[in-house]
XYZ file of C-alpha atoms in Angstrom:
723
model
C 83.901 120.593 62.333
C 81.503 117.625 62.540
C 83.928 115.759 64.762
C 84.284 118.759 67.081
C 80.506 118.991 67.320
C 80.304 115.325 68.337
C 82.965 115.824 70.989
C 81.112 118.819 72.424
C 77.846 116.884 72.547
C 79.572 113.948 74.244
C 81.188 116.259 76.818
C 77.968 118.141 77.580
C 76.557 115.509 79.943
C 79.704 115.102 82.105
C 80.148 118.911 82.181
C 76.570 119.484 83.371
C 77.024 116.719 85.922
C 80.180 118.379 87.260
C 78.338 121.680 87.587
C 75.566 119.963 89.536
C 78.070 118.463 91.984
C 79.789 121.820 92.482
C 76.404 123.406 93.227
C 75.217 120.541 95.414
C 78.326 120.728 97.605
C 78.307 124.534 97.590
C 79.243 124.662 101.260
C 82.763 123.437 100.506
C 83.151 124.457 96.835
C 81.710 127.978 96.744
C 81.995 128.920 100.414
C 84.955 128.877 102.807
C 82.798 128.654 105.928
C 82.176 124.902 106.114
C 84.154 121.664 106.106
C 83.441 117.938 105.839
C 86.339 117.128 108.176
C 84.547 117.863 111.456
C 83.985 114.367 112.824
C 86.174 112.355 115.226
C 86.882 109.530 112.751
C 87.844 111.909 109.945
C 89.785 114.509 111.945
C 91.443 112.252 114.508
C 92.172 109.203 112.358
C 91.767 109.694 108.597
C 93.410 113.110 108.291
C 96.607 112.046 110.136
C 96.792 108.977 107.898
C 96.552 111.163 104.811
C 99.115 113.633 106.171
C 101.783 111.058 106.976
C 101.470 109.584 103.477
C 101.537 112.979 101.774
C 104.761 113.881 103.598
C 106.276 110.565 102.517
C 105.347 111.310 98.881
C 107.068 114.693 99.059
C 110.132 113.056 100.600
C 110.126 110.596 97.679
C 109.362 107.606 99.915
C 106.724 104.937 99.491
C 104.412 105.136 102.542
C 104.328 101.404 103.212
C 105.272 101.447 106.917
C 104.143 103.940 109.554
C 106.901 104.357 112.183
C 104.959 106.931 114.221
C 102.050 104.951 115.746
C 102.119 101.907 118.043
C 105.860 101.470 117.671
C 105.405 101.017 113.927
C 102.688 99.460 111.796
C 102.145 98.490 108.199
C 100.225 101.324 106.547
C 99.313 99.366 103.455
C 98.449 96.299 105.529
C 95.914 98.183 107.627
C 93.956 98.971 104.425
C 92.063 101.960 105.824
C 94.874 104.498 105.257
C 94.216 103.927 101.527
C 97.876 103.537 100.565
C 97.033 101.498 97.446
C 94.289 103.878 96.292
C 95.347 105.725 93.082
C 92.944 108.604 93.864
C 94.860 109.206 97.079
C 98.135 109.367 95.173
C 96.830 112.431 93.334
C 96.003 114.082 96.661
C 99.405 113.201 98.160
C 101.274 114.659 95.173
C 99.658 118.110 95.457
C 101.714 120.944 97.026
C 101.708 121.097 100.826
C 101.302 124.203 102.960
C 103.503 124.331 106.094
C 103.936 120.570 105.770
C 100.198 119.762 105.648
C 97.647 119.045 102.917
C 95.667 122.183 102.145
C 92.072 122.107 103.315
C 90.974 123.372 99.898
C 92.497 120.284 98.270
C 90.744 118.005 100.788
C 87.415 119.646 99.975
C 87.790 119.221 96.220
C 89.106 115.687 96.734
C 85.816 114.903 98.511
C 83.773 116.415 95.671
C 85.887 114.626 93.030
C 85.158 111.249 94.631
C 81.417 111.880 94.403
C 81.675 113.277 90.882
C 83.573 110.234 89.623
C 80.876 107.983 91.064
C 78.244 110.129 89.352
C 80.172 110.099 86.070
C 80.457 106.304 86.132
C 76.706 106.058 86.811
C 76.115 108.448 83.883
C 78.116 106.091 81.648
C 76.082 103.137 82.914
C 72.814 104.906 82.109
C 74.024 105.838 78.623
C 75.090 102.236 78.064
C 71.525 101.225 78.968
C 70.327 103.398 76.038
C 68.907 106.130 78.257
C 68.895 109.728 77.050
C 71.420 112.322 78.135
C 68.983 114.069 80.490
C 68.075 110.818 82.261
C 71.733 109.800 82.491
C 72.660 113.122 84.103
C 69.846 112.687 86.619
C 70.955 109.136 87.399
C 74.567 110.244 87.804
C 73.559 113.096 90.097
C 71.239 110.913 92.176
C 73.924 108.273 92.715
C 76.427 110.602 94.378
C 73.919 112.836 96.165
C 71.315 110.472 97.601
C 71.125 107.734 100.192
C 74.420 106.331 101.509
C 76.648 108.231 99.080
C 75.074 111.576 99.972
C 75.830 111.482 103.707
C 78.893 109.246 104.098
C 82.179 110.949 104.966
C 84.758 108.136 105.036
C 86.809 108.486 101.836
C 88.156 104.947 102.109
C 84.564 103.683 101.788
C 83.388 106.211 99.203
C 86.246 105.406 96.843
C 85.269 101.751 96.989
C 81.639 102.528 96.201
C 82.185 104.703 93.130
C 83.161 101.687 90.996
C 79.753 100.020 91.375
C 78.271 101.500 88.154
C 81.181 100.243 86.037
C 81.014 96.802 87.659
C 77.347 96.483 86.733
C 77.799 98.118 83.330
C 80.047 95.256 82.230
C 78.212 92.637 84.285
C 74.994 93.418 82.414
C 76.879 93.201 79.123
C 78.360 89.845 80.131
C 75.214 88.091 81.349
C 73.591 87.160 78.016
C 74.789 83.683 77.122
C 76.059 84.834 73.732
C 77.957 87.864 75.157
C 81.773 87.988 74.811
C 83.624 86.699 77.866
C 85.752 89.869 78.044
C 82.873 91.817 79.595
C 82.912 89.509 82.613
C 86.628 90.109 82.983
C 86.155 93.883 82.954
C 83.414 93.647 85.599
C 85.861 91.717 87.767
C 88.621 94.262 87.131
C 86.483 97.114 88.443
C 85.576 95.016 91.490
C 89.319 94.698 92.089
C 89.645 98.480 91.740
C 87.025 98.828 94.470
C 89.201 96.741 96.786
C 92.120 99.162 96.289
C 90.042 101.854 98.020
C 91.169 101.043 101.554
C 88.181 99.296 103.122
C 86.736 95.809 102.720
C 83.113 96.618 103.655
C 81.756 97.980 100.357
C 83.795 95.629 98.085
C 82.404 92.701 100.090
C 78.820 93.847 99.490
C 79.556 94.555 95.831
C 81.006 91.081 95.309
C 77.993 89.566 97.060
C 75.570 91.623 94.941
C 77.344 90.901 91.651
C 77.421 87.190 92.395
C 73.730 87.142 93.351
C 72.749 89.066 90.200
C 74.813 86.739 88.055
C 73.164 83.650 89.551
C 69.706 85.236 89.326
C 70.018 86.076 85.644
C 71.764 82.881 84.656
C 68.986 80.833 86.239
C 66.346 82.902 84.420
C 68.009 83.447 81.073
C 70.944 81.046 80.841
C 71.087 78.508 78.039
C 70.515 74.956 79.216
C 73.572 72.756 78.868
C 76.013 75.641 78.578
C 77.166 75.770 82.183
C 80.755 76.056 80.970
C 80.024 79.538 79.611
C 78.931 80.723 83.053
C 81.917 79.001 84.645
C 84.322 80.643 82.217
C 82.890 84.127 82.762
C 82.846 83.668 86.531
C 86.419 82.419 86.505
C 87.695 85.319 84.398
C 85.839 87.860 86.552
C 87.294 86.337 89.713
C 90.793 86.232 88.220
C 90.736 89.909 87.175
C 89.277 90.978 90.534
C 92.041 89.095 92.360
C 94.784 90.456 90.097
C 93.745 94.124 90.133
C 93.053 94.164 93.876
C 96.184 92.225 94.825
C 98.242 95.325 95.714
C 95.874 95.877 98.638
C 94.612 92.374 99.303
C 97.945 90.578 99.801
C 99.461 93.043 102.333
C 96.111 93.155 104.177
C 96.020 89.362 104.474
C 99.646 89.301 105.624
C 99.058 91.988 108.249
C 95.649 90.650 109.325
C 97.062 87.260 110.323
C 99.426 88.923 112.823
C 97.083 91.607 114.184
C 94.039 92.026 116.400
C 91.115 94.162 115.277
C 88.674 96.116 117.402
C 85.181 95.268 116.206
C 83.118 97.121 118.816
C 82.677 97.409 122.590
C 86.483 97.248 123.079
C 86.467 93.718 121.676
C 89.807 92.882 120.040
C 89.813 89.793 117.815
C 92.536 87.993 115.842
C 92.044 87.253 112.160
C 90.866 83.659 112.669
C 88.097 84.638 115.078
C 84.814 85.523 113.341
C 83.175 88.823 114.215
C 80.372 87.899 116.659
C 76.876 88.277 115.280
C 76.055 90.523 118.234
C 78.310 93.131 116.585
C 76.388 92.797 113.315
C 73.142 93.207 115.256
C 74.400 96.496 116.675
C 75.130 97.933 113.222
C 72.017 96.620 111.440
C 69.420 98.866 109.853
C 66.328 99.011 112.064
C 63.055 98.304 110.213
C 61.655 101.651 111.400
C 64.546 103.379 109.653
C 63.035 102.443 106.291
C 60.812 105.481 106.789
C 63.945 107.523 106.270
C 63.725 106.720 102.557
C 61.354 109.665 102.251
C 61.616 111.544 105.593
C 64.884 113.464 106.039
C 66.696 113.479 109.387
C 64.321 111.084 111.133
C 67.386 109.160 112.284
C 70.672 110.935 111.891
C 72.614 107.718 111.328
C 70.350 106.493 108.541
C 71.850 106.405 105.063
C 68.871 105.472 102.918
C 67.203 108.808 102.102
C 65.943 109.161 98.510
C 63.096 111.662 98.786
C 59.638 111.585 97.220
C 60.616 112.903 93.786
C 63.408 110.381 93.254
C 61.233 107.580 94.618
C 58.399 108.608 92.266
C 60.773 108.551 89.286
C 62.057 105.123 90.319
C 58.475 103.801 90.547
C 57.693 105.255 87.119
C 60.836 103.611 85.767
C 59.704 100.218 87.060
C 56.145 100.682 85.708
C 57.232 101.708 82.228
C 60.322 99.580 81.629
C 59.691 96.404 83.607
C 60.325 94.293 80.527
C 63.904 95.552 80.403
C 66.334 93.047 81.891
C 68.333 95.844 83.541
C 65.255 97.142 85.364
C 64.613 93.717 86.857
C 68.263 93.539 87.909
C 68.160 96.863 89.723
C 64.838 96.091 91.425
C 66.422 92.832 92.598
C 69.498 94.763 93.731
C 67.429 97.366 95.593
C 65.364 94.783 97.461
C 68.433 92.653 98.139
C 70.358 95.648 99.471
C 67.582 96.394 101.965
C 67.346 92.736 103.004
C 71.102 92.680 103.603
C 71.138 96.039 105.415
C 68.445 94.896 107.854
C 71.053 92.514 109.238
C 69.748 90.738 112.320
C 66.189 91.637 111.265
C 66.588 89.615 108.046
C 67.149 85.886 107.745
C 68.961 86.478 104.439
C 71.798 88.337 106.138
C 72.140 85.590 108.727
C 72.402 82.953 106.018
C 75.062 84.998 104.213
C 76.919 85.471 107.509
C 77.244 81.750 108.180
C 77.744 80.506 104.613
C 79.693 83.059 102.554
C 83.367 83.834 103.304
C 84.265 87.388 104.383
C 80.651 88.444 105.055
C 81.283 88.043 108.784
C 84.204 90.494 108.486
C 81.823 93.162 107.104
C 80.536 94.048 110.570
C 78.132 96.861 109.533
C 75.196 95.391 107.575
C 73.525 98.827 107.511
C 76.148 99.942 104.988
C 74.429 97.730 102.409
C 71.912 100.571 102.007
C 74.508 101.711 99.485
C 73.221 99.048 97.083
C 69.651 100.284 97.461
C 70.645 103.899 96.750
C 72.669 102.886 93.703
C 69.875 100.759 92.253
C 67.230 103.417 92.950
C 69.329 106.028 91.109
C 69.394 103.909 87.950
C 65.667 103.127 88.215
C 64.974 106.856 88.619
C 66.953 107.455 85.425
C 64.651 104.997 83.636
C 61.662 106.929 84.989
C 63.119 110.280 83.933
C 63.823 108.928 80.460
C 60.241 107.666 80.065
C 58.930 110.991 81.350
C 61.139 113.009 78.996
C 60.044 110.936 76.011
C 56.311 110.898 76.983
C 56.275 107.131 77.351
C 54.420 106.939 80.669
C 50.780 105.815 80.399
C 48.202 108.062 82.041
C 47.108 105.261 84.357
C 50.654 104.957 85.725
C 50.851 108.706 86.282
C 47.545 108.683 88.124
C 48.634 105.918 90.482
C 51.845 107.701 91.372
C 50.435 111.186 91.926
C 47.586 109.769 94.027
C 50.186 108.043 96.174
C 52.044 111.324 96.539
C 48.916 113.280 97.432
C 48.008 110.721 100.078
C 51.519 110.766 101.522
C 51.552 114.581 101.602
C 48.247 114.659 103.475
C 49.319 112.030 106.013
C 52.656 113.713 106.658
C 51.009 117.120 107.046
C 48.622 115.700 109.686
C 51.499 114.165 111.626
C 53.471 117.422 111.369
C 50.476 119.349 112.712
C 50.493 116.981 115.690
C 54.077 118.148 116.431
C 55.600 114.751 115.631
C 59.023 115.613 114.219
C 57.369 118.639 112.630
C 60.296 120.001 110.612
C 61.215 116.723 108.896
C 57.595 115.740 108.251
C 56.685 119.185 106.933
C 59.617 119.106 104.501
C 58.624 115.622 103.344
C 54.980 116.660 102.938
C 55.940 119.706 100.865
C 58.165 117.610 98.587
C 55.474 114.973 98.093
C 52.940 117.693 97.273
C 55.230 119.377 94.745
C 55.986 116.089 93.012
C 52.259 115.221 92.933
C 51.332 118.590 91.417
C 53.917 118.189 88.642
C 52.674 114.712 87.697
C 49.035 115.774 88.022
C 49.629 118.712 85.666
C 51.320 116.382 83.198
C 48.395 113.966 83.387
C 45.995 116.723 82.262
C 48.475 118.070 79.704
C 49.115 121.320 81.536
C 52.855 120.671 81.192
C 55.026 119.255 78.452
C 56.671 115.958 79.325
C 60.186 117.416 79.172
C 59.154 120.325 81.409
C 57.643 117.923 83.934
C 60.861 115.877 83.927
C 62.949 118.984 84.635
C 60.599 120.180 87.402
C 60.557 116.781 89.092
C 64.358 116.685 88.937
C 64.479 120.096 90.613
C 62.212 118.812 93.390
C 64.592 115.855 93.800
C 67.585 118.215 94.005
C 65.721 120.319 96.590
C 65.065 117.233 98.730
C 68.547 115.782 98.452
C 70.117 119.161 99.192
C 68.345 119.216 102.552
C 70.276 116.097 103.597
C 73.459 115.605 101.571
C 76.109 118.099 102.626
C 73.883 119.668 105.271
C 75.927 117.881 107.943
C 79.015 119.906 106.992
C 79.873 122.045 109.989
C 80.997 125.621 110.415
C 84.787 125.448 110.279
C 85.615 128.413 112.552
C 83.420 127.519 115.519
C 85.198 127.633 118.908
C 84.720 123.906 119.589
C 86.080 122.900 116.163
C 87.568 119.405 116.093
C 89.977 120.268 113.273
C 91.285 123.254 115.230
C 92.298 120.860 118.011
C 94.792 119.256 115.630
C 96.867 122.447 115.538
C 96.710 123.372 119.228
C 99.620 121.170 120.295
C 102.220 122.443 117.826
C 104.354 123.816 120.670
C 104.357 120.395 122.373
C 105.479 118.742 119.133
C 108.291 121.280 118.694
C 109.456 120.693 122.278
C 109.555 116.920 121.767
C 111.465 117.227 118.494
C 114.189 119.185 120.269
C 114.394 116.977 123.350
C 113.234 113.392 122.886
C 115.997 112.203 120.541
C 115.326 108.575 119.636
C 112.812 107.984 122.457
C 109.049 107.564 122.145
C 106.090 109.249 123.782
C 102.841 107.844 125.119
C 99.595 109.752 124.647
C 96.665 110.032 127.018
C 93.705 109.916 124.622
C 91.519 111.961 126.969
C 93.924 114.904 126.554
C 95.112 114.287 122.960
C 92.305 112.416 121.146
C 93.852 112.462 117.650
C 96.760 110.543 116.135
C 99.449 112.904 117.384
C 102.278 110.770 116.015
C 101.126 110.720 112.401
C 99.971 114.338 112.461
C 103.284 115.796 113.679
C 105.709 113.018 112.704
C 106.538 112.139 116.336
C 107.235 108.563 117.410
C 104.536 107.471 119.857
C 103.260 104.168 121.202
C 99.523 104.829 121.174
C 97.135 105.662 118.348
C 93.541 105.839 117.152
C 93.521 102.807 114.856
C 91.237 99.899 114.079
C 93.920 97.277 114.745
C 97.381 96.697 116.193
C 99.896 93.825 115.980
C 98.778 90.991 118.255
C 102.232 90.751 119.848
C 102.091 94.409 120.900
C 98.611 93.981 122.347
C 100.130 91.742 125.046
C 102.814 94.102 126.321
C 101.585 97.651 125.635
C 99.309 97.709 128.686
C 102.087 96.750 131.144
C 104.354 99.401 132.643
C 107.605 97.582 131.849
C 106.256 96.641 128.464
C 105.876 100.345 127.686
C 109.367 101.035 129.036
C 110.614 98.249 126.759
C 109.100 100.268 123.897
C 111.296 103.240 124.835
C 108.377 105.355 126.111
C 110.296 108.154 127.823
C 107.594 110.818 127.639
C 103.889 111.053 128.351
C 101.490 113.603 126.854
C 98.639 114.188 129.307
C 96.900 116.782 131.441
C 98.317 115.214 134.623
C 100.852 112.460 135.438
C 99.597 108.895 135.293
C 102.452 107.414 137.338
C 104.132 108.236 140.654
C 107.647 108.606 139.221
C 106.818 110.875 136.251
C 108.070 114.466 136.353
C 106.753 117.400 134.365
C 109.189 118.833 131.825
C 106.935 121.045 129.676
C 103.471 122.604 129.716
C 101.788 123.364 126.398
C 99.504 126.325 125.742
C 96.527 123.992 125.172
C 96.853 122.458 128.642
C 98.646 119.321 127.448
C 101.774 118.673 129.514
C 104.844 116.532 128.895
C 106.006 114.182 131.647
C 109.225 112.155 131.646
C 109.585 108.470 132.561
C 113.040 107.805 134.068
C 112.797 104.017 133.524
C 112.447 104.061 129.736
C 114.773 101.784 127.754
C 116.906 103.219 124.915
C 115.775 102.721 121.328
C 118.280 99.867 120.869
C 120.524 97.798 123.151
C 122.554 94.565 123.221
C 121.878 91.413 125.264
C 124.076 88.364 125.897
C 121.500 86.124 127.526
C 118.472 84.655 125.752
C 115.811 82.708 127.636
C 113.299 80.550 125.785
C 109.776 80.295 127.147
C 106.829 78.134 126.126
C 104.471 80.774 124.738
C 103.918 84.458 124.059
C 101.609 84.595 127.068
C 104.386 83.318 129.310
C 106.766 85.924 127.885
C 104.264 88.685 128.613
C 103.969 87.459 132.208
C 107.762 87.448 132.609
C 108.158 90.989 131.252
C 106.420 92.468 134.304
C 108.631 90.401 136.646
C 111.907 91.022 134.818
C 111.672 94.825 134.763
C 115.044 96.525 134.123
C 116.703 93.092 133.746
C 115.281 92.876 130.227
C 118.047 95.218 129.065
C 120.441 92.314 129.610
C 118.182 89.344 128.853
C 115.887 88.665 125.899
C 112.911 86.275 125.817
C 112.042 84.089 122.828
C 109.778 81.152 122.090
C 111.049 78.026 120.373
C 114.617 77.787 119.120
C 117.028 80.487 120.346
C 120.288 81.578 118.646
C 123.630 81.205 120.424
C 125.252 84.270 122.004
C 128.432 84.825 124.034
C 128.957 86.312 127.469
C 131.620 88.962 127.944
C 132.521 91.999 129.985
C 133.125 95.537 128.845
C 131.156 98.517 127.638
C 129.100 98.138 124.475
C 127.519 100.901 122.443
C 124.349 100.589 120.360
C 122.811 103.679 118.792
C 120.087 104.573 116.320
C 121.773 106.274 113.354
C 118.811 107.083 111.109
C 115.190 106.180 110.505
C 112.746 106.853 107.666
C 109.396 105.401 106.627
C 110.721 102.025 105.500
C 114.313 101.943 106.731
C 116.195 101.856 110.024
C 119.972 102.046 110.595
C 121.838 101.172 113.827
C 125.502 101.228 114.783
C 126.776 98.681 117.311
C 130.181 98.254 118.986
C 130.150 94.746 120.473
C 132.684 93.151 122.831
C 131.493 89.692 121.773
C 128.693 88.000 119.879
C 125.254 89.085 121.119
C 121.767 90.097 120.090
C 121.081 93.719 119.210
C 117.462 94.494 120.039
C 115.722 97.383 118.293
C 112.650 98.735 120.035
C 110.682 98.351 116.794
C 107.706 96.134 116.094
C 108.512 92.721 114.660
C 106.439 92.205 111.512
C 106.551 90.222 108.258
C 108.332 92.037 105.449
C 111.291 93.436 107.379
C 114.759 92.430 106.150
C 117.944 92.873 108.194
C 121.522 93.376 107.003
C 124.682 93.399 109.117
C 127.456 95.204 107.232
C 125.507 94.576 104.049
C 125.044 90.824 104.642
C 121.532 89.378 105.177
C 120.703 88.472 108.758
C 117.722 86.861 110.437
C 115.334 88.980 112.517
C 114.241 87.308 115.755
C 110.989 88.211 117.600
C 112.550 89.352 120.865
C 110.030 89.648 123.727
C 107.429 88.496 121.118
C 107.091 92.039 119.724
C 110.542 93.543 119.015
C 113.270 92.893 116.453
C 116.482 91.187 117.433
C 119.540 90.588 115.220
C 122.624 88.513 116.069
C 125.781 90.632 115.712
C 129.402 89.407 116.137
C 132.141 91.178 118.062
C 133.449 94.437 116.676
C 131.899 97.566 115.176
C 129.027 96.967 112.767
C 126.295 98.745 110.869
C 122.840 97.141 111.049
C 120.180 98.068 108.528
C 116.532 97.033 108.561
C 114.460 97.590 105.423
C 110.725 97.097 105.022
C 110.409 95.258 101.740
C 107.416 92.903 102.036
C 107.005 90.274 99.356
C 103.253 90.787 99.642
C 103.620 94.345 98.296
C 106.075 93.394 95.549
C 104.024 90.418 94.363
C 100.789 92.379 94.817
C 102.096 95.273 92.715
C 103.164 92.885 89.946
C 99.785 91.154 90.006
C 97.887 94.462 89.948
C 100.003 95.713 87.052
C 99.338 92.480 85.167
C 95.622 92.775 85.924
C 95.495 96.369 84.683
C 97.336 95.480 81.464
C 95.040 92.531 80.837
C 91.993 94.728 81.557
C 93.176 97.376 79.105
C 93.710 94.709 76.470
C 90.178 93.382 77.041
C 88.783 96.928 76.898
C 90.328 97.876 73.552
C 90.151 94.546 71.699
C 87.248 93.821 69.364
């Protein structure tokens, strides 16, 4: 009975926190009128990525390779599809409806991400010896305020939710006498953040954790014991590398062969740093700091806390400044703002030029996440001091005077019609928070009552921003509805196109049509493509080389295209008569000096490429012969391709599939080398006779990465349970 009572008390905080998240996101949990999916990035890019992986799960295939976009790309290598994210695996395994993930599941998946972040922050606050009420407030504030409260991208959110656990164990590890295992666990959760599907937040978290570690070691480290710091840093780095390897290794492998769009149609290879002009574009403007307390001043700002939460954070600093954790989170909050200011802060520039990977994190403004996280924990300290009546009257007076002054100033500006709605809301919140603290100062309220009332004001403020951007799902101009308007076009192509591909005019079909409907297309809405494809995809004969027989557009884009179908949405299907088959055989191989020279020759060669292949460097020997040869695509799945070839003599069978690391070829079951034909396609030497050619995507980076991640998880569990 006693044990059951303890379990119920322990579960009370997480249960209350879950209820708060359900209420906070009422638009998608308690109502069926709104959705978080109504933005171009989410609807046109993220949802198709999730759909193609969910279908692969239900077909019992690992979604490592995406055959439907850009002639084929590594899903796990791109990172953003979130293939290595365990939270996504739960979503993919849920039952589908008509072949698609149910919108209800997507809504609760979004809420679950935020709740897990809040739960981890709750555990951090409890580990800092804060009361249950304060921990619940801190957990709620983390997932509802600032960056977390208004960000939609799940691949970024799922990286951010691990921050509380990283700092929980980092704070345990920092005292010189602390066991080294805590440092390892902090590193393990940093590795878990990397599995999310985006490098931006893990980069900032690694930067913040390293800075906090250096800051505290300098202040509190034991002289002459540098080896302790080195050992903890080494173990943390090792566990981070091991746990995150399943995502990191394929991403590094893919990144070295791809170009990435970083803004303004600028495509860069891996070795080229992201120009600082791009970082300037995505920096937080100094004027946007006003958005800490004024909702909706700038719609792109992700730093809103509100007056009540800010007041609690100030009270937390005033009453618990002697606590090491408070100093850490003040340092983290200030550092997050300094980093987010980007080009307006010399500190970001120094990090850009001196710390690896910071230049790849092209959006400094996203570092506001660190400020929101730190402020949530500081607010929990303030709520705990308020609940326990530990705040001195002088501190209360300073804070409520600040709030009264802010309320008056905001009311005057609102009366002058300067952003009246936002300023009026901010003034009302500041006034309410001031009244609560003023009443407490003169003992008109009990401390616990004041803490609850101030938390309700905070919830009122955050609710006006977080989730308010969810849009009405059944509006006529719905973006999500557009995804289902071209079903008749997809059905037509499935019955007609065979093994050919289609091209997509993005002005007519803005979403990833290939992933959404499982149709092989050349184009796509992605952040990167293989560098070899970037050279040929813009040329007419390069697209014909990629077997692009059909075009989806509102009107033809070429003189020789003929209309073969008109969809109900206005999208039409046009046929290209010059398209190459999906596979063919050549008996002449020409070597050229560079990929650029090959790209130039593709336009000149035209139809002749069906008899002649271009390579750089050493070329394999083939034979010349007469007679009819047959090469056909037999089957294709996510990670496997099968061809059948009847050859008159030894030649190269070219598959119109993207050449990429990780593909293995077999001719009649025997391993064979894959050659980069035309820089971008896969060629295999096949002798005379009838043969079966199989290509399997089995990258060593995924196999080794999975083994390393499994080892890291086992080691982390051992560190967690050992005494």
